[in-house]
PDB file of C-alpha atoms in Angstrom:
ATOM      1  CA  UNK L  15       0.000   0.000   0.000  1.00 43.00           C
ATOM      2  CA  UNK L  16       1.198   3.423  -1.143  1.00 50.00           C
ATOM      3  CA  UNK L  17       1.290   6.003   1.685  1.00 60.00           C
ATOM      4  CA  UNK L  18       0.444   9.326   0.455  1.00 71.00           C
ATOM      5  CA  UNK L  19       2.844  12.307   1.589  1.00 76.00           C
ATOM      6  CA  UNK L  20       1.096  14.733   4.387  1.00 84.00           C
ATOM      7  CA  UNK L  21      -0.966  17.437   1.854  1.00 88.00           C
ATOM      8  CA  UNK L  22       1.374  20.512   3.465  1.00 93.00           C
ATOM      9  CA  UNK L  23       4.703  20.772   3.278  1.00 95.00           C
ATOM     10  CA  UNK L  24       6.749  22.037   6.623  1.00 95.00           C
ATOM     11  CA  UNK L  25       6.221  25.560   7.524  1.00 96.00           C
ATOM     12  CA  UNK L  26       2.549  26.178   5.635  1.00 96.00           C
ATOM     13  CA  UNK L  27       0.129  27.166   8.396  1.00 96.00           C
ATOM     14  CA  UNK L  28      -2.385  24.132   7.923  1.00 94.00           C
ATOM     15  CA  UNK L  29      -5.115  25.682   9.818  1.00 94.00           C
ATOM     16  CA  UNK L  30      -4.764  28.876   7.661  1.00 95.00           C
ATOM     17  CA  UNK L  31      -4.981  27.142   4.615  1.00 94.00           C
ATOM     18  CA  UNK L  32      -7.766  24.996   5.497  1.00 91.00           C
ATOM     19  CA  UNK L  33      -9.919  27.358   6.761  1.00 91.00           C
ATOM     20  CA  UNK L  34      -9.040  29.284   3.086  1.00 91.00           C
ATOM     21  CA  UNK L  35      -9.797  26.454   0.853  1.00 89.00           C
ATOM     22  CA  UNK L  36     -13.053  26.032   2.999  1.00 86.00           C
ATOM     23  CA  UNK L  37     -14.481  29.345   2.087  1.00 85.00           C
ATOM     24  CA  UNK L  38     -13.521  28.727  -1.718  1.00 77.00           C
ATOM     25  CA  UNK L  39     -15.429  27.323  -4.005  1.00 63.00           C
ATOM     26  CA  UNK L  40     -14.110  24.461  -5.131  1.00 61.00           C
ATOM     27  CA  UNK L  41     -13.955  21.542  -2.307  1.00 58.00           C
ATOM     28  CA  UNK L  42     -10.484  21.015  -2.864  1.00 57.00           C
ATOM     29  CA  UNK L  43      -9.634  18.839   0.759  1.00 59.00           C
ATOM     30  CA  UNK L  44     -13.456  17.142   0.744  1.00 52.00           C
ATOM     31  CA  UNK L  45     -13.373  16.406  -2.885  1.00 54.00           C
ATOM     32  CA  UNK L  46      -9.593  14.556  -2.387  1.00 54.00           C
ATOM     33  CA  UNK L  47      -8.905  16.897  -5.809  1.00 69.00           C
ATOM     34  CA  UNK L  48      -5.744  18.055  -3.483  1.00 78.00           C
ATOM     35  CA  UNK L  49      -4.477  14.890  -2.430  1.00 73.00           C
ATOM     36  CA  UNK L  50      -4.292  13.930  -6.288  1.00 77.00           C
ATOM     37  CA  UNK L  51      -0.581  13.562  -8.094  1.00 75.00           C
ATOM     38  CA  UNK L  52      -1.825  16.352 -10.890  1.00 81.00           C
ATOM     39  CA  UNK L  53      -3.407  18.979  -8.695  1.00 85.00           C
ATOM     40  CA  UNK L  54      -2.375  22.173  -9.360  1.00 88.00           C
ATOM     41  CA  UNK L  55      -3.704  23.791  -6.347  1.00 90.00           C
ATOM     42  CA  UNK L  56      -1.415  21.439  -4.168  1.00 92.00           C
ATOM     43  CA  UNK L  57       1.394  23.287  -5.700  1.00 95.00           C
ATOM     44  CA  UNK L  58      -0.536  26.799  -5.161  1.00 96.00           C
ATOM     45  CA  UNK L  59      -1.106  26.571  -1.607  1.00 95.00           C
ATOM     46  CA  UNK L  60       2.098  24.674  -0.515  1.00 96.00           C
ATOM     47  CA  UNK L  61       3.967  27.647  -2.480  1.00 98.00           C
ATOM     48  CA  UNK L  62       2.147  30.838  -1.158  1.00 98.00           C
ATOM     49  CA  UNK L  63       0.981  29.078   1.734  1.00 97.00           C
ATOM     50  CA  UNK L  64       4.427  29.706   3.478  1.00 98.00           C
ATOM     51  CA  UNK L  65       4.410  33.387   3.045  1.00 98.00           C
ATOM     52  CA  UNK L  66       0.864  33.485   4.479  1.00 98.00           C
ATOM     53  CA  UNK L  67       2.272  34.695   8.001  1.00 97.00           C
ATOM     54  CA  UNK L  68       5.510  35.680   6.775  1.00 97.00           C
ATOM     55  CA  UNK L  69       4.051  38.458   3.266  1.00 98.00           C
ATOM     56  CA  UNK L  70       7.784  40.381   3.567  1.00 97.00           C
ATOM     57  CA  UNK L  71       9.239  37.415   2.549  1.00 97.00           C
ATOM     58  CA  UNK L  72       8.029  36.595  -0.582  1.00 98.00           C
ATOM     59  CA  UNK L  73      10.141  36.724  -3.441  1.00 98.00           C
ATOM     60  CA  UNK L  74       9.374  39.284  -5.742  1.00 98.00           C
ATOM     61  CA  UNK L  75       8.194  37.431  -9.553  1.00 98.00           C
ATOM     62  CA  UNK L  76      10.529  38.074 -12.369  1.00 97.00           C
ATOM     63  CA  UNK L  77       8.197  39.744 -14.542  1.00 97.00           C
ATOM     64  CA  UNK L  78       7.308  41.832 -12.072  1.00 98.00           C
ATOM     65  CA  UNK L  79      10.312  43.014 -10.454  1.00 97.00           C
ATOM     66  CA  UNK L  80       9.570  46.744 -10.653  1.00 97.00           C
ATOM     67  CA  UNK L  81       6.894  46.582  -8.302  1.00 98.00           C
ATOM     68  CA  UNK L  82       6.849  47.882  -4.831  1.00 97.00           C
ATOM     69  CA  UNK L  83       8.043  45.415  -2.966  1.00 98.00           C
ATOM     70  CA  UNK L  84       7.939  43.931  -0.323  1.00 97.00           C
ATOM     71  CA  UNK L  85       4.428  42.404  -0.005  1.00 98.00           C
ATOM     72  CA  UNK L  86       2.122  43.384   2.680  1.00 98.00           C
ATOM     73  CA  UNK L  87      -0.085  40.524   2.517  1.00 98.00           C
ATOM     74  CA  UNK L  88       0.000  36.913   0.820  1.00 98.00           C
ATOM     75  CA  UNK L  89      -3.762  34.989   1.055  1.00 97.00           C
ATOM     76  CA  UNK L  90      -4.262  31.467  -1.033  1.00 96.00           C
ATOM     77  CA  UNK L  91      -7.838  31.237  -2.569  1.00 93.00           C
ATOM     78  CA  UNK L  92      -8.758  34.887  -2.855  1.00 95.00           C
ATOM     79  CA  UNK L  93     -12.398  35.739  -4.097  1.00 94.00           C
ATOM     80  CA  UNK L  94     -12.479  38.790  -7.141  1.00 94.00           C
ATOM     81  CA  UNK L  95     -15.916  40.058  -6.789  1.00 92.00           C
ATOM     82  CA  UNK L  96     -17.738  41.634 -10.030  1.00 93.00           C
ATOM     83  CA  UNK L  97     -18.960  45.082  -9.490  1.00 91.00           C
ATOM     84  CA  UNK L  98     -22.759  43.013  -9.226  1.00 90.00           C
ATOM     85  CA  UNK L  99     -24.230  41.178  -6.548  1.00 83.00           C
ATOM     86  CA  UNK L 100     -25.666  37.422  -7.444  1.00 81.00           C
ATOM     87  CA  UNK L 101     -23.987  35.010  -9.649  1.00 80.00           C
ATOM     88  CA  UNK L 102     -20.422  33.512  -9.542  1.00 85.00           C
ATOM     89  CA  UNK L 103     -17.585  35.284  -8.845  1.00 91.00           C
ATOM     90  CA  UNK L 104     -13.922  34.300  -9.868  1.00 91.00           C
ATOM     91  CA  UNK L 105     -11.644  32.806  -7.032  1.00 94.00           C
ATOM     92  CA  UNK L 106      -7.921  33.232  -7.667  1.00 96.00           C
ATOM     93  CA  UNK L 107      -5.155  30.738  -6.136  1.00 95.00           C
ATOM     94  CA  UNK L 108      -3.568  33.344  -4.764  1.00 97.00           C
ATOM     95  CA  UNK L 109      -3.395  37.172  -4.040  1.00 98.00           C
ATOM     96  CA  UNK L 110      -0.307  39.133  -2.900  1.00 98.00           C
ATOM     97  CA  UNK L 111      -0.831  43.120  -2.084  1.00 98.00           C
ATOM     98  CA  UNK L 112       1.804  45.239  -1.890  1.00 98.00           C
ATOM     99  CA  UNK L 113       1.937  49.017  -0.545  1.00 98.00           C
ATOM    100  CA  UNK L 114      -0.119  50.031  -4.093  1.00 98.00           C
ATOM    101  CA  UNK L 115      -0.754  46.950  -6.408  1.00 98.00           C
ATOM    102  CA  UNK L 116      -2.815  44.187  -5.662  1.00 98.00           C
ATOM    103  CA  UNK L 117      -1.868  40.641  -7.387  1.00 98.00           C
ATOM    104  CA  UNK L 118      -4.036  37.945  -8.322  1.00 98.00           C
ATOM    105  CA  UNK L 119      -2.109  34.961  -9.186  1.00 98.00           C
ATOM    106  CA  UNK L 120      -3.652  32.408 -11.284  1.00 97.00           C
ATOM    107  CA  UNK L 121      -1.350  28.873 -11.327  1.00 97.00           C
ATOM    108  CA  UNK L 122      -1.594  26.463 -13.487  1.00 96.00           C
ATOM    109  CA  UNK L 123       0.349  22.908 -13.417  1.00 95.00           C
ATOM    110  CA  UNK L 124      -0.722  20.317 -15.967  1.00 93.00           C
ATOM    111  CA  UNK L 125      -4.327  22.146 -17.345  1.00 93.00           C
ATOM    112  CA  UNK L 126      -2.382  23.634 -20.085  1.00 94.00           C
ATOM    113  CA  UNK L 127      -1.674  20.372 -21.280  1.00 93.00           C
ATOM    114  CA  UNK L 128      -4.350  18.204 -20.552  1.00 88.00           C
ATOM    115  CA  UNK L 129      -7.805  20.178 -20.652  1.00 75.00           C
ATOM    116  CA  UNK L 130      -9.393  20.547 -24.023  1.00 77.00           C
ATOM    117  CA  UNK L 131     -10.055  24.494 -23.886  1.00 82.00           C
ATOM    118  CA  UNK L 132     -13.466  26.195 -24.219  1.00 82.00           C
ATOM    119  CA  UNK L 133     -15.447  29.580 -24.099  1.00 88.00           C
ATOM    120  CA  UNK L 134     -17.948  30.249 -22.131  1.00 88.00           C
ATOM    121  CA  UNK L 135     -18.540  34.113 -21.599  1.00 90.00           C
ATOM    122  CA  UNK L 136     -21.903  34.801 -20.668  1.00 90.00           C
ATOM    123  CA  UNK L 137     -23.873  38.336 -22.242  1.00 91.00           C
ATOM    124  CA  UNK L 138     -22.944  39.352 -18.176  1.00 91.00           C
ATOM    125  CA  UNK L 139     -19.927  40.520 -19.684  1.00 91.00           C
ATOM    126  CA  UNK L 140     -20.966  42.552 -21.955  1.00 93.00           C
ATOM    127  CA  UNK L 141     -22.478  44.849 -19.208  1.00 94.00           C
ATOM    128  CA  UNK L 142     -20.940  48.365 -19.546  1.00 94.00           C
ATOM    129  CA  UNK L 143     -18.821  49.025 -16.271  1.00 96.00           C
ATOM    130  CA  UNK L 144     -15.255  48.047 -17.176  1.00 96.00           C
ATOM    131  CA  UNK L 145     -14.585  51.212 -18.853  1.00 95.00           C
ATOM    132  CA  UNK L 146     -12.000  52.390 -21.899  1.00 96.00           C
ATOM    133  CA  UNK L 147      -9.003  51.272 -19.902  1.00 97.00           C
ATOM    134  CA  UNK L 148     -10.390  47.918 -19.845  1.00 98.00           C
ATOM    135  CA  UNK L 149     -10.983  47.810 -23.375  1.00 98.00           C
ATOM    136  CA  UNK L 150      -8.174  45.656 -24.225  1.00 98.00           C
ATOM    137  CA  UNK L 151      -9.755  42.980 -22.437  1.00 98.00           C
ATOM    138  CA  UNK L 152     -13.143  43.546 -23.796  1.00 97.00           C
ATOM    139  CA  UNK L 153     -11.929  43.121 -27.182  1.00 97.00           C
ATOM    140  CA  UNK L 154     -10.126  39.814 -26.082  1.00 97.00           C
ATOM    141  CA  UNK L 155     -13.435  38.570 -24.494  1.00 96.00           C
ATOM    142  CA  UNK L 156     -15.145  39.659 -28.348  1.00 95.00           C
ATOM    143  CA  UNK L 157     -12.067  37.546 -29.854  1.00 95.00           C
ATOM    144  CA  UNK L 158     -12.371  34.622 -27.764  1.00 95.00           C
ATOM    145  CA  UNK L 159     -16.461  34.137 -28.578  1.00 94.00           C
ATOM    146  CA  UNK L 160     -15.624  34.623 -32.375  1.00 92.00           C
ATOM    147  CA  UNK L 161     -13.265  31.923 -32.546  1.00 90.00           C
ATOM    148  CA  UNK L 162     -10.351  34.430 -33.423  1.00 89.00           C
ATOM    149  CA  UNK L 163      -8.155  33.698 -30.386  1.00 82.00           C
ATOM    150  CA  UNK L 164      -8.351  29.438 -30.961  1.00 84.00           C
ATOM    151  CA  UNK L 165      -5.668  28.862 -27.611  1.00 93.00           C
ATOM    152  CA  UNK L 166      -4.317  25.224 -27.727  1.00 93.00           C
ATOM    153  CA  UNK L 167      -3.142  25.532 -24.275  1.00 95.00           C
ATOM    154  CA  UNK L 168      -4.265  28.259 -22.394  1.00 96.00           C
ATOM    155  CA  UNK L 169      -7.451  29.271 -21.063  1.00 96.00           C
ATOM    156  CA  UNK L 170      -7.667  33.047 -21.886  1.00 96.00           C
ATOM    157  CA  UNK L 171     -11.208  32.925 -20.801  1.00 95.00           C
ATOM    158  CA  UNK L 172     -10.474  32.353 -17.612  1.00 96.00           C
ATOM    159  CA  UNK L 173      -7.853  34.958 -17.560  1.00 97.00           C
ATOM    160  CA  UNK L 174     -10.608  37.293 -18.677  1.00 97.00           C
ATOM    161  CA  UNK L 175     -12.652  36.908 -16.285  1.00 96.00           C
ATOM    162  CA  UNK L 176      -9.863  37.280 -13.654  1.00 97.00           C
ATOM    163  CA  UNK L 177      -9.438  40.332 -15.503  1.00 98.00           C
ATOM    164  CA  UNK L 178     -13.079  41.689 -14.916  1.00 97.00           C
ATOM    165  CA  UNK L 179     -12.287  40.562 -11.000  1.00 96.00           C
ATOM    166  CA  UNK L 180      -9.090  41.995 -10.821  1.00 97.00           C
ATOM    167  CA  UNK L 181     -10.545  45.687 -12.027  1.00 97.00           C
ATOM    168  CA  UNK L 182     -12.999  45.294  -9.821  1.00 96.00           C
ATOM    169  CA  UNK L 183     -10.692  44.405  -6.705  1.00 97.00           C
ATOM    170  CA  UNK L 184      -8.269  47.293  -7.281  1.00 97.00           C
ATOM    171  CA  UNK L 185     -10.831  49.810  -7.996  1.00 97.00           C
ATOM    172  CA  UNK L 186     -12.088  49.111  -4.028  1.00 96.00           C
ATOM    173  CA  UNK L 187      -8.533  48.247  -2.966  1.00 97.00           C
ATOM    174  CA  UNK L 188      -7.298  51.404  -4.807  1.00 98.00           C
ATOM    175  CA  UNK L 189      -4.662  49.402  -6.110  1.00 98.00           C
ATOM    176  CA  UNK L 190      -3.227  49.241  -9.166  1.00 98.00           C
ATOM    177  CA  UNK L 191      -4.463  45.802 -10.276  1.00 98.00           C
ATOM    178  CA  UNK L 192      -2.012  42.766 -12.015  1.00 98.00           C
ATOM    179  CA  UNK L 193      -2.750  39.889 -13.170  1.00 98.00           C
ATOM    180  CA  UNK L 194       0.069  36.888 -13.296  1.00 98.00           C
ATOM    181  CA  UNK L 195      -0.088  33.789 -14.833  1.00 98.00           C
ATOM    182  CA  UNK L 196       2.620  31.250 -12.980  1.00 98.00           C
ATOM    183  CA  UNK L 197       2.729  28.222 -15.170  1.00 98.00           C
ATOM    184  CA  UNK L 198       4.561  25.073 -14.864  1.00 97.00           C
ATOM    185  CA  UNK L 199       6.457  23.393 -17.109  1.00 97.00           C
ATOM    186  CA  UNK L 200       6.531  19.514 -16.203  1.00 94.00           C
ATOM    187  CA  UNK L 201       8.697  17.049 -17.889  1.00 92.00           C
ATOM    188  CA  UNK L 202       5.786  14.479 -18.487  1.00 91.00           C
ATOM    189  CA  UNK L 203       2.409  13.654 -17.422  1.00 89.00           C
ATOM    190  CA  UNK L 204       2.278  10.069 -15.771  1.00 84.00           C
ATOM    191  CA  UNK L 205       4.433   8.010 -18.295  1.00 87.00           C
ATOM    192  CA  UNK L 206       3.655  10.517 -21.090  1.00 89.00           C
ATOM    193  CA  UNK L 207       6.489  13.231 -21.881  1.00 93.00           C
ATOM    194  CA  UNK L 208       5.551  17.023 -22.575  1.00 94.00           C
ATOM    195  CA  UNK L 209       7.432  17.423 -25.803  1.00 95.00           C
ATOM    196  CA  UNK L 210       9.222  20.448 -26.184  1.00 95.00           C
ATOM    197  CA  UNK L 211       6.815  21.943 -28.911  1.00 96.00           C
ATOM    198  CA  UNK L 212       4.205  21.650 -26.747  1.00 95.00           C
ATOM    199  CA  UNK L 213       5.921  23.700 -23.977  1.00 96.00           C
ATOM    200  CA  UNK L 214       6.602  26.270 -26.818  1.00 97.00           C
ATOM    201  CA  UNK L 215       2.895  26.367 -28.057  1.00 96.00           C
ATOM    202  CA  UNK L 216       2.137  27.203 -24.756  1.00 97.00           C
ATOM    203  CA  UNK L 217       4.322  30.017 -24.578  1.00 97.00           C
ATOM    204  CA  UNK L 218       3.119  31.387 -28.087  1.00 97.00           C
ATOM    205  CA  UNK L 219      -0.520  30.957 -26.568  1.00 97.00           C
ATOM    206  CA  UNK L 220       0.840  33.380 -23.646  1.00 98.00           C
ATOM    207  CA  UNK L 221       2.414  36.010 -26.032  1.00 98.00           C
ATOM    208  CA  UNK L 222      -0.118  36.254 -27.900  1.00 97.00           C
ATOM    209  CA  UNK L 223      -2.622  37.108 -24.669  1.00 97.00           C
ATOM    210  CA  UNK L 224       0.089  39.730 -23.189  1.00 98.00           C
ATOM    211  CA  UNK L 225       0.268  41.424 -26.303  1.00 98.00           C
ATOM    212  CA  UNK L 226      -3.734  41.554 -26.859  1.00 97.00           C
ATOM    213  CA  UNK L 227      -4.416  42.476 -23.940  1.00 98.00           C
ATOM    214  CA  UNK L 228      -1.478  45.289 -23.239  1.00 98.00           C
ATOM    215  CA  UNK L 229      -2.110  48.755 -22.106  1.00 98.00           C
ATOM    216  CA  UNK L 230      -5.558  47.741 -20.086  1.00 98.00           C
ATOM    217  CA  UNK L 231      -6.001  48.500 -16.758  1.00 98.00           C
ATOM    218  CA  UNK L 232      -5.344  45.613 -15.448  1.00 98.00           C
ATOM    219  CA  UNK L 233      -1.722  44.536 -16.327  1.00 98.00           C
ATOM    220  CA  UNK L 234      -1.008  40.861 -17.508  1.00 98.00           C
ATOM    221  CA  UNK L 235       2.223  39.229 -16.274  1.00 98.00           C
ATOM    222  CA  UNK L 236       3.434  35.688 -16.322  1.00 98.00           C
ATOM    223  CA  UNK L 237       6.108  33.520 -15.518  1.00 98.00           C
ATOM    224  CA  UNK L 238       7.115  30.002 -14.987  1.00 98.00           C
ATOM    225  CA  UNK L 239       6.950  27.961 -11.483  1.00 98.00           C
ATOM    226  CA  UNK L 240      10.793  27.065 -12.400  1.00 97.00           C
ATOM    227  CA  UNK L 241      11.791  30.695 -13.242  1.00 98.00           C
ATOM    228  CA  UNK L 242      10.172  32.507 -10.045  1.00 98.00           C
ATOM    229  CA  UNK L 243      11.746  29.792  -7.687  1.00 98.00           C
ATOM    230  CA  UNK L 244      15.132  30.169  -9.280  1.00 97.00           C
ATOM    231  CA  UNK L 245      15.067  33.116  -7.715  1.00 96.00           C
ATOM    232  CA  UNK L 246      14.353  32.329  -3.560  1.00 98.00           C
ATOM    233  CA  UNK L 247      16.908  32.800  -0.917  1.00 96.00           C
ATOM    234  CA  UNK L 248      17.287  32.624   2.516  1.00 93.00           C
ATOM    235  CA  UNK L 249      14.685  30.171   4.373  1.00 92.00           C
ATOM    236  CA  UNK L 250      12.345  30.495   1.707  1.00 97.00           C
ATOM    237  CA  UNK L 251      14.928  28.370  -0.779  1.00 97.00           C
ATOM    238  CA  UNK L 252      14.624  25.158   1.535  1.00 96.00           C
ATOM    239  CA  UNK L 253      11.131  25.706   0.768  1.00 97.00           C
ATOM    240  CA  UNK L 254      11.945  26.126  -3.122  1.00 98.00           C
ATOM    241  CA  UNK L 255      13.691  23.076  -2.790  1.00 97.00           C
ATOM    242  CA  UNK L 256      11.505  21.104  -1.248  1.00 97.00           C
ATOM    243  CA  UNK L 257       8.320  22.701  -3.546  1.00 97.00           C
ATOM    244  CA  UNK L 258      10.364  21.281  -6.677  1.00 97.00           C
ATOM    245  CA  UNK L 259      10.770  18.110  -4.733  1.00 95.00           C
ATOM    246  CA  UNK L 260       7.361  16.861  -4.522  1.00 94.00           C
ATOM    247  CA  UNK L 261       5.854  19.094  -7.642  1.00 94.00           C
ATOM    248  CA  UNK L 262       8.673  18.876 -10.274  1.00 93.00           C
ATOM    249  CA  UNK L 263       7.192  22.356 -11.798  1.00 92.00           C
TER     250      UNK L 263
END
């Protein structure tokens, strides 16, 4: 019999995180979707999870570097309300705030390579309170429904819709809003290898998004798993370490 390793690596606050993925949406502990050898939000909240009590710490991401760092709060499973009340609201794996930018981190882990990608963008989005800074977006959400933005690998509805969140979130905040897309880049799935051209259709699908959507309000950012924990020192890299242990990002 196989014995599963614990589902939080040393140093995450378990109760924190629990008590976050309980208020989310989608049953991750309950379900067992956590527990499972491709899920992606294992990775999420075992990587921010650590800098839940400890926001200074967290390494600033690559493509973000110019920010204000250092953070003033990390949270796992963050809720992006629409400016409405009543339907479903995006949930983000993670948000980081610093003094005057909030973050909302979407990570992803083996969906770019395994999930067949649709659109689903309901006429809700068409409702007129983004406004002309956001029209970069808007015209991505028109591309998407039209077929003219056919992603192999990633999910730039989703990413709109963090997008309408995100605006939202910084307007109340008054934050500057980002959105970052932290993607892995695993060797193979199961006995299956990722071929290298598959990697690099994955990165086309994320140039093309950053340059749609460039100039909005909300600013698009992304970076690999790999590249970002290249990067940690001090006690966080025995965390890196032990994050590329068990995950292989």
């Amino acid at each position: 019999m196989m014995i599963r390793p614990p589902l939080f690596l040393p140093g995450v606050p378990e109760d924190l995180i629990r008590a976050a993925l309980g208020k989310a949406g989608g049953n991750e502990i309950d379900s067992g979707k956590l527990d499972s050898p491709e899920s992606s939000a294992a990775l999420a909240v075992n990587g921010f999870g650590w800098f839940v009590e400890r926001p200074a710490d967290l390494p600033a991401f690559p493509s973000l570097a110019d920010l204000d760092w250092p953070a003033l709060k990390v949270d796992v499973e963050r809720q992006m309300r629409f400016p409405w009340s009543g339907g479903r609201h995006p949930w983000l794996d993670a948000a980081v705030e610093t003094p005057t930018h909030v973050i909302g981190v979407e990570s992803k882990r083996f969906e770019p390579f395994r999930d067949a990608k649709t659109v689903s963008l309901s006429p809700a989005y068409d409702r007129d309170v983004w406004g002309e800074q956001m029209i970069p977006f808007t015209k991505m959400r028109d591309r998407l429904r039209s077929g003219q933005a056919p992603y192999a690998h990633l999910d730039g509805t989703q990413l709109v819709k963090h997008a309408f969140g995100l605006v939202t979130e910084g307007r109340r905040l008054g934050k500057i809003p980002v959105l970052l897309y932290l993607y892995a880049e695993p060797a193979q799935r199961g006995s299956v290898a990722i071929s290298p051209a598959t990697i690099a259709r994955h990165r086309a699908d994320i140039a093309d998004f950053a340059a749609a959507v460039a100039g909005a309000e909300v600013r698009f950012a992304a970076c690999s798993w790999r590249d970002w924990l290249a990067g940690w020192t001090g006690d966080a890299r025995a965390h890196a370490d032990a994050l590329t242990a068990r995950f292989q990002p």
